[in-house]
């Protein structure tokens, strides 16, 4: 649920955009917050983006380009952090990179997604804090590092998707989750009731909610998948569904 503080902040951004005829931007926020804001402020032109197509944490842009009459990029910078120790470098984690950047005095809301790829990591940052990271980040964990701005992520960082087809008794959130992650119906139902399931970023507490084509379902602790479509019906009356599971 959106806090009053966040509602007020979003209202300020919308008002400033309308009064000045400019685009305004939020900080990076979670997928759930993105969905909640878009739902609450229906009718307002809102674009979300996190630096690349499959970003989890995203910024929101307020303002209609047709009324503002110009286009501009999101204030996002992609940084590549390279370990300089070669084969002697110690392994780093997401937490190591995040902690090192936050220790510079940067707030978490100014950072988007972080990826680890061997001796390299990639950080999506608000352009206002990117110069500080470029100038001051010298180490991550026990490793000395070098930081540079880049303009794309390696292709192998994109999430892999596995296409699968399952027969289900009925299109219910708990039933689909059970099939995808090989759980019991009770486990699937409890995950929904506990608020551990989101559909397109919105918390889904209704175990019986039908999943629509194109919706992405995330289950805390298990993973996520995109529901593609319902297919034919088996001889036993079960519905075939197809999904893409993020690997």
mmCIF file of C-alpha atoms in Angstrom:
data_model
loop_
_atom_site.group_PDB
_atom_site.id
_atom_site.type_symbol
_atom_site.label_atom_id
_atom_site.label_comp_id
_atom_site.label_asym_id
_atom_site.label_seq_id
_atom_site.Cartn_x
_atom_site.Cartn_y
_atom_site.Cartn_z
ATOM 1 C CA UNK A 1 0.000 0.000 0.000
ATOM 2 C CA UNK A 2 1.272 3.457 -0.873
ATOM 3 C CA UNK A 3 2.249 5.619 2.082
ATOM 4 C CA UNK A 4 0.934 9.157 2.354
ATOM 5 C CA UNK A 5 4.504 10.408 2.068
ATOM 6 C CA UNK A 6 4.976 8.648 -1.267
ATOM 7 C CA UNK A 7 1.591 9.815 -2.572
ATOM 8 C CA UNK A 8 2.501 13.391 -1.696
ATOM 9 C CA UNK A 9 5.897 13.063 -3.367
ATOM 10 C CA UNK A 10 4.355 11.699 -6.565
ATOM 11 C CA UNK A 11 1.732 14.455 -6.549
ATOM 12 C CA UNK A 12 4.548 17.016 -6.313
ATOM 13 C CA UNK A 13 6.299 15.488 -9.339
ATOM 14 C CA UNK A 14 3.065 15.450 -11.355
ATOM 15 C CA UNK A 15 2.256 19.047 -10.411
ATOM 16 C CA UNK A 16 5.756 20.278 -11.264
ATOM 17 C CA UNK A 17 5.597 18.543 -14.649
ATOM 18 C CA UNK A 18 2.236 20.123 -15.464
ATOM 19 C CA UNK A 19 3.104 23.638 -14.247
ATOM 20 C CA UNK A 20 6.545 23.847 -15.878
ATOM 21 C CA UNK A 21 5.884 21.765 -18.976
ATOM 22 C CA UNK A 22 8.827 19.472 -18.253
ATOM 23 C CA UNK A 23 9.437 15.810 -17.526
ATOM 24 C CA UNK A 24 9.938 14.908 -13.875
ATOM 25 C CA UNK A 25 11.369 11.692 -12.493
ATOM 26 C CA UNK A 26 11.126 9.566 -9.381
ATOM 27 C CA UNK A 27 14.073 7.777 -7.813
ATOM 28 C CA UNK A 28 14.538 4.053 -8.419
ATOM 29 C CA UNK A 29 11.735 2.019 -6.845
ATOM 30 C CA UNK A 30 10.736 -1.635 -6.563
ATOM 31 C CA UNK A 31 8.444 -3.433 -9.058
ATOM 32 C CA UNK A 32 5.669 -3.538 -6.447
ATOM 33 C CA UNK A 33 5.882 0.221 -5.872
ATOM 34 C CA UNK A 34 5.844 0.847 -9.629
ATOM 35 C CA UNK A 35 2.631 -1.171 -9.965
ATOM 36 C CA UNK A 36 0.986 0.490 -6.945
ATOM 37 C CA UNK A 37 1.757 3.999 -8.183
ATOM 38 C CA UNK A 38 0.492 3.308 -11.698
ATOM 39 C CA UNK A 39 -2.692 1.842 -10.242
ATOM 40 C CA UNK A 40 -3.319 4.724 -7.818
ATOM 41 C CA UNK A 41 -2.542 7.448 -10.384
ATOM 42 C CA UNK A 42 -4.528 5.990 -13.257
ATOM 43 C CA UNK A 43 -5.126 8.617 -15.937
ATOM 44 C CA UNK A 44 -1.705 10.195 -15.415
ATOM 45 C CA UNK A 45 0.888 9.591 -18.146
ATOM 46 C CA UNK A 46 3.586 7.538 -16.406
ATOM 47 C CA UNK A 47 6.509 5.774 -18.123
ATOM 48 C CA UNK A 48 8.721 3.379 -16.165
ATOM 49 C CA UNK A 49 12.295 2.441 -17.109
ATOM 50 C CA UNK A 50 15.324 1.021 -15.331
ATOM 51 C CA UNK A 51 18.049 1.395 -17.906
ATOM 52 C CA UNK A 52 17.275 -1.730 -19.927
ATOM 53 C CA UNK A 53 14.321 -3.901 -20.885
ATOM 54 C CA UNK A 54 14.406 -6.443 -18.032
ATOM 55 C CA UNK A 55 15.269 -4.079 -15.163
ATOM 56 C CA UNK A 56 13.684 -4.833 -11.787
ATOM 57 C CA UNK A 57 14.161 -1.467 -10.071
ATOM 58 C CA UNK A 58 12.851 1.363 -12.206
ATOM 59 C CA UNK A 59 12.360 5.115 -12.307
ATOM 60 C CA UNK A 60 9.043 6.738 -13.180
ATOM 61 C CA UNK A 61 8.733 9.621 -15.610
ATOM 62 C CA UNK A 62 5.806 12.026 -15.414
ATOM 63 C CA UNK A 63 4.724 14.170 -18.342
ATOM 64 C CA UNK A 64 3.157 13.642 -21.754
ATOM 65 C CA UNK A 65 5.669 14.037 -24.609
ATOM 66 C CA UNK A 66 2.826 15.175 -26.912
ATOM 67 C CA UNK A 67 2.069 18.111 -24.624
ATOM 68 C CA UNK A 68 5.659 18.877 -23.646
ATOM 69 C CA UNK A 69 6.664 18.664 -27.326
ATOM 70 C CA UNK A 70 10.108 17.181 -26.827
ATOM 71 C CA UNK A 71 11.672 13.882 -25.823
ATOM 72 C CA UNK A 72 14.578 13.166 -23.486
ATOM 73 C CA UNK A 73 16.407 10.203 -22.027
ATOM 74 C CA UNK A 74 15.927 9.047 -18.466
ATOM 75 C CA UNK A 75 18.644 10.416 -16.131
ATOM 76 C CA UNK A 76 20.316 7.017 -15.890
ATOM 77 C CA UNK A 77 24.005 6.102 -16.142
ATOM 78 C CA UNK A 78 25.357 2.562 -16.479
ATOM 79 C CA UNK A 79 28.660 1.959 -14.707
ATOM 80 C CA UNK A 80 31.057 -0.959 -15.144
ATOM 81 C CA UNK A 81 33.189 -1.878 -12.118
ATOM 82 C CA UNK A 82 36.274 -3.948 -12.939
ATOM 83 C CA UNK A 83 38.378 -5.843 -10.395
ATOM 84 C CA UNK A 84 42.036 -5.088 -11.079
ATOM 85 C CA UNK A 85 43.558 -8.120 -9.339
ATOM 86 C CA UNK A 86 43.171 -10.472 -12.291
ATOM 87 C CA UNK A 87 43.326 -14.127 -11.221
ATOM 88 C CA UNK A 88 44.197 -13.002 -7.691
ATOM 89 C CA UNK A 89 40.947 -11.076 -7.250
ATOM 90 C CA UNK A 90 38.578 -12.471 -4.637
ATOM 91 C CA UNK A 91 34.969 -13.225 -5.491
ATOM 92 C CA UNK A 92 32.475 -10.430 -4.886
ATOM 93 C CA UNK A 93 28.734 -10.473 -4.304
ATOM 94 C CA UNK A 94 25.816 -8.152 -4.941
ATOM 95 C CA UNK A 95 26.007 -7.155 -1.264
ATOM 96 C CA UNK A 96 29.702 -6.273 -1.575
ATOM 97 C CA UNK A 97 29.076 -3.934 -4.502
ATOM 98 C CA UNK A 98 25.998 -2.350 -2.949
ATOM 99 C CA UNK A 99 27.768 -1.819 0.374
ATOM 100 C CA UNK A 100 30.808 -0.235 -1.272
ATOM 101 C CA UNK A 101 28.643 2.237 -3.216
ATOM 102 C CA UNK A 102 26.442 3.088 -0.216
ATOM 103 C CA UNK A 103 29.579 3.728 1.853
ATOM 104 C CA UNK A 104 30.242 6.692 -0.433
ATOM 105 C CA UNK A 105 27.177 8.336 1.117
ATOM 106 C CA UNK A 106 24.847 7.490 -1.770
ATOM 107 C CA UNK A 107 21.232 6.577 -0.968
ATOM 108 C CA UNK A 108 19.839 3.229 -2.133
ATOM 109 C CA UNK A 109 17.032 4.992 -3.995
ATOM 110 C CA UNK A 110 19.623 6.502 -6.341
ATOM 111 C CA UNK A 111 20.669 3.035 -7.512
ATOM 112 C CA UNK A 112 18.906 0.639 -9.841
ATOM 113 C CA UNK A 113 19.856 -2.963 -10.537
ATOM 114 C CA UNK A 114 23.295 -4.423 -9.837
ATOM 115 C CA UNK A 115 24.768 -7.338 -11.787
ATOM 116 C CA UNK A 116 27.794 -9.482 -11.035
ATOM 117 C CA UNK A 117 29.639 -11.072 -13.962
ATOM 118 C CA UNK A 118 32.938 -12.665 -12.912
ATOM 119 C CA UNK A 119 35.528 -9.940 -12.297
ATOM 120 C CA UNK A 120 33.093 -7.291 -13.458
ATOM 121 C CA UNK A 121 29.938 -5.795 -12.023
ATOM 122 C CA UNK A 122 27.467 -3.355 -13.505
ATOM 123 C CA UNK A 123 25.574 -0.726 -11.533
ATOM 124 C CA UNK A 124 22.644 1.300 -12.812
ATOM 125 C CA UNK A 125 22.774 4.722 -11.149
ATOM 126 C CA UNK A 126 21.005 8.072 -11.226
ATOM 127 C CA UNK A 127 23.140 10.403 -13.314
ATOM 128 C CA UNK A 128 23.480 12.843 -10.392
ATOM 129 C CA UNK A 129 25.456 10.313 -8.328
ATOM 130 C CA UNK A 130 27.392 8.658 -11.167
ATOM 131 C CA UNK A 131 30.270 11.218 -11.078
ATOM 132 C CA UNK A 132 30.836 10.489 -7.376
ATOM 133 C CA UNK A 133 31.005 6.736 -7.999
ATOM 134 C CA UNK A 134 33.348 7.249 -10.938
ATOM 135 C CA UNK A 135 35.680 9.447 -8.900
ATOM 136 C CA UNK A 136 35.599 7.861 -5.454
ATOM 137 C CA UNK A 137 34.888 4.124 -5.705
ATOM 138 C CA UNK A 138 38.330 2.525 -5.385
ATOM 139 C CA UNK A 139 37.623 -0.836 -3.755
ATOM 140 C CA UNK A 140 34.923 -3.489 -3.371
ATOM 141 C CA UNK A 141 35.480 -5.976 -0.573
ATOM 142 C CA UNK A 142 39.206 -6.742 -0.593
ATOM 143 C CA UNK A 143 39.594 -5.824 -4.241
ATOM 144 C CA UNK A 144 40.877 -2.705 -5.898
ATOM 145 C CA UNK A 145 38.554 -1.609 -8.688
ATOM 146 C CA UNK A 146 38.291 0.698 -11.654
ATOM 147 C CA UNK A 147 34.991 2.296 -12.696
ATOM 148 C CA UNK A 148 33.928 3.491 -16.134
ATOM 149 C CA UNK A 149 30.729 4.541 -17.858
ATOM 150 C CA UNK A 150 29.397 2.114 -20.457
ATOM 151 C CA UNK A 151 26.328 2.184 -22.677
ATOM 152 C CA UNK A 152 25.090 -1.394 -22.746
ATOM 153 C CA UNK A 153 25.072 -4.585 -20.706
ATOM 154 C CA UNK A 154 26.677 -7.837 -21.885
ATOM 155 C CA UNK A 155 24.120 -9.980 -23.673
ATOM 156 C CA UNK A 156 24.726 -12.922 -21.342
ATOM 157 C CA UNK A 157 23.344 -10.941 -18.397
ATOM 158 C CA UNK A 158 19.856 -10.985 -19.890
ATOM 159 C CA UNK A 159 17.667 -13.503 -18.040
ATOM 160 C CA UNK A 160 17.301 -16.880 -19.732
ATOM 161 C CA UNK A 161 13.723 -18.099 -20.296
ATOM 162 C CA UNK A 162 12.568 -21.697 -20.504
ATOM 163 C CA UNK A 163 9.323 -22.429 -22.342
ATOM 164 C CA UNK A 164 7.159 -25.090 -20.672
ATOM 165 C CA UNK A 165 3.618 -26.417 -21.014
ATOM 166 C CA UNK A 166 1.516 -27.869 -18.190
ATOM 167 C CA UNK A 167 -1.994 -29.300 -17.757
ATOM 168 C CA UNK A 168 -3.947 -27.688 -14.906
ATOM 169 C CA UNK A 169 -7.434 -28.231 -13.504
ATOM 170 C CA UNK A 170 -8.307 -24.522 -13.621
ATOM 171 C CA UNK A 171 -6.550 -21.239 -14.153
ATOM 172 C CA UNK A 172 -5.946 -20.155 -10.567
ATOM 173 C CA UNK A 173 -2.860 -18.366 -9.259
ATOM 174 C CA UNK A 174 -2.117 -21.067 -6.690
ATOM 175 C CA UNK A 175 -2.635 -23.874 -9.213
ATOM 176 C CA UNK A 176 -0.357 -22.295 -11.817
ATOM 177 C CA UNK A 177 2.332 -21.586 -9.211
ATOM 178 C CA UNK A 178 2.158 -25.190 -8.012
ATOM 179 C CA UNK A 179 2.724 -26.553 -11.502
ATOM 180 C CA UNK A 180 5.557 -24.185 -12.353
ATOM 181 C CA UNK A 181 7.491 -24.663 -9.112
ATOM 182 C CA UNK A 182 6.366 -28.223 -8.295
ATOM 183 C CA UNK A 183 4.564 -27.317 -5.057
ATOM 184 C CA UNK A 184 1.442 -28.598 -3.344
ATOM 185 C CA UNK A 185 -1.811 -26.639 -3.712
ATOM 186 C CA UNK A 186 -1.622 -25.780 0.002
ATOM 187 C CA UNK A 187 1.892 -24.374 -0.410
ATOM 188 C CA UNK A 188 0.803 -22.291 -3.392
ATOM 189 C CA UNK A 189 -2.226 -20.984 -1.536
ATOM 190 C CA UNK A 190 -0.153 -20.084 1.540
ATOM 191 C CA UNK A 191 2.366 -18.190 -0.572
ATOM 192 C CA UNK A 192 -0.474 -16.059 -1.960
ATOM 193 C CA UNK A 193 -2.050 -15.460 1.447
ATOM 194 C CA UNK A 194 1.336 -14.487 2.901
ATOM 195 C CA UNK A 195 1.852 -11.773 0.270
ATOM 196 C CA UNK A 196 4.798 -13.578 -1.335
ATOM 197 C CA UNK A 197 3.265 -13.561 -4.838
ATOM 198 C CA UNK A 198 3.125 -10.602 -7.211
ATOM 199 C CA UNK A 199 1.433 -10.384 -10.604
ATOM 200 C CA UNK A 200 2.901 -7.627 -12.795
ATOM 201 C CA UNK A 201 4.407 -6.181 -9.632
ATOM 202 C CA UNK A 202 1.125 -6.081 -7.660
ATOM 203 C CA UNK A 203 0.813 -8.286 -4.590
ATOM 204 C CA UNK A 204 -1.635 -11.122 -5.256
ATOM 205 C CA UNK A 205 -3.202 -12.471 -2.058
ATOM 206 C CA UNK A 206 -6.137 -14.140 -3.849
ATOM 207 C CA UNK A 207 -5.171 -17.761 -4.487
ATOM 208 C CA UNK A 208 -8.068 -18.144 -6.942
ATOM 209 C CA UNK A 209 -7.158 -15.159 -9.120
ATOM 210 C CA UNK A 210 -6.944 -16.151 -12.835
ATOM 211 C CA UNK A 211 -3.628 -15.343 -14.527
ATOM 212 C CA UNK A 212 -3.922 -13.488 -17.835
ATOM 213 C CA UNK A 213 -1.840 -13.836 -20.956
ATOM 214 C CA UNK A 214 1.316 -11.700 -20.766
ATOM 215 C CA UNK A 215 1.287 -11.303 -16.986
ATOM 216 C CA UNK A 216 4.526 -11.926 -15.105
ATOM 217 C CA UNK A 217 4.252 -13.770 -11.796
ATOM 218 C CA UNK A 218 7.014 -13.542 -9.185
ATOM 219 C CA UNK A 219 7.094 -15.837 -6.147
ATOM 220 C CA UNK A 220 9.447 -14.867 -3.339
ATOM 221 C CA UNK A 221 12.083 -17.529 -2.790
ATOM 222 C CA UNK A 222 11.197 -19.485 -5.945
ATOM 223 C CA UNK A 223 11.514 -17.278 -9.028
ATOM 224 C CA UNK A 224 9.254 -15.808 -11.674
ATOM 225 C CA UNK A 225 7.576 -16.652 -14.948
ATOM 226 C CA UNK A 226 5.453 -15.088 -17.667
ATOM 227 C CA UNK A 227 2.071 -16.671 -18.387
ATOM 228 C CA UNK A 228 1.768 -16.978 -22.154
ATOM 229 C CA UNK A 229 -1.609 -18.512 -22.914
ATOM 230 C CA UNK A 230 -4.187 -21.193 -22.336
ATOM 231 C CA UNK A 231 -4.168 -23.906 -24.973
ATOM 232 C CA UNK A 232 -6.377 -26.892 -25.636
ATOM 233 C CA UNK A 233 -8.133 -29.219 -23.219
ATOM 234 C CA UNK A 234 -6.937 -32.741 -22.443
ATOM 235 C CA UNK A 235 -9.149 -35.854 -22.536
ATOM 236 C CA UNK A 236 -9.394 -35.576 -18.764
ATOM 237 C CA UNK A 237 -10.724 -32.027 -19.019
ATOM 238 C CA UNK A 238 -7.542 -30.257 -17.942
ATOM 239 C CA UNK A 239 -6.420 -26.988 -19.506
ATOM 240 C CA UNK A 240 -3.010 -26.788 -21.129
ATOM 241 C CA UNK A 241 -1.083 -23.624 -20.287
ATOM 242 C CA UNK A 242 2.272 -22.392 -21.562
ATOM 243 C CA UNK A 243 4.685 -20.279 -19.543
ATOM 244 C CA UNK A 244 8.171 -18.826 -19.868
ATOM 245 C CA UNK A 245 10.176 -19.461 -16.706
ATOM 246 C CA UNK A 246 13.041 -17.071 -15.907
ATOM 247 C CA UNK A 247 16.138 -19.153 -15.279
#
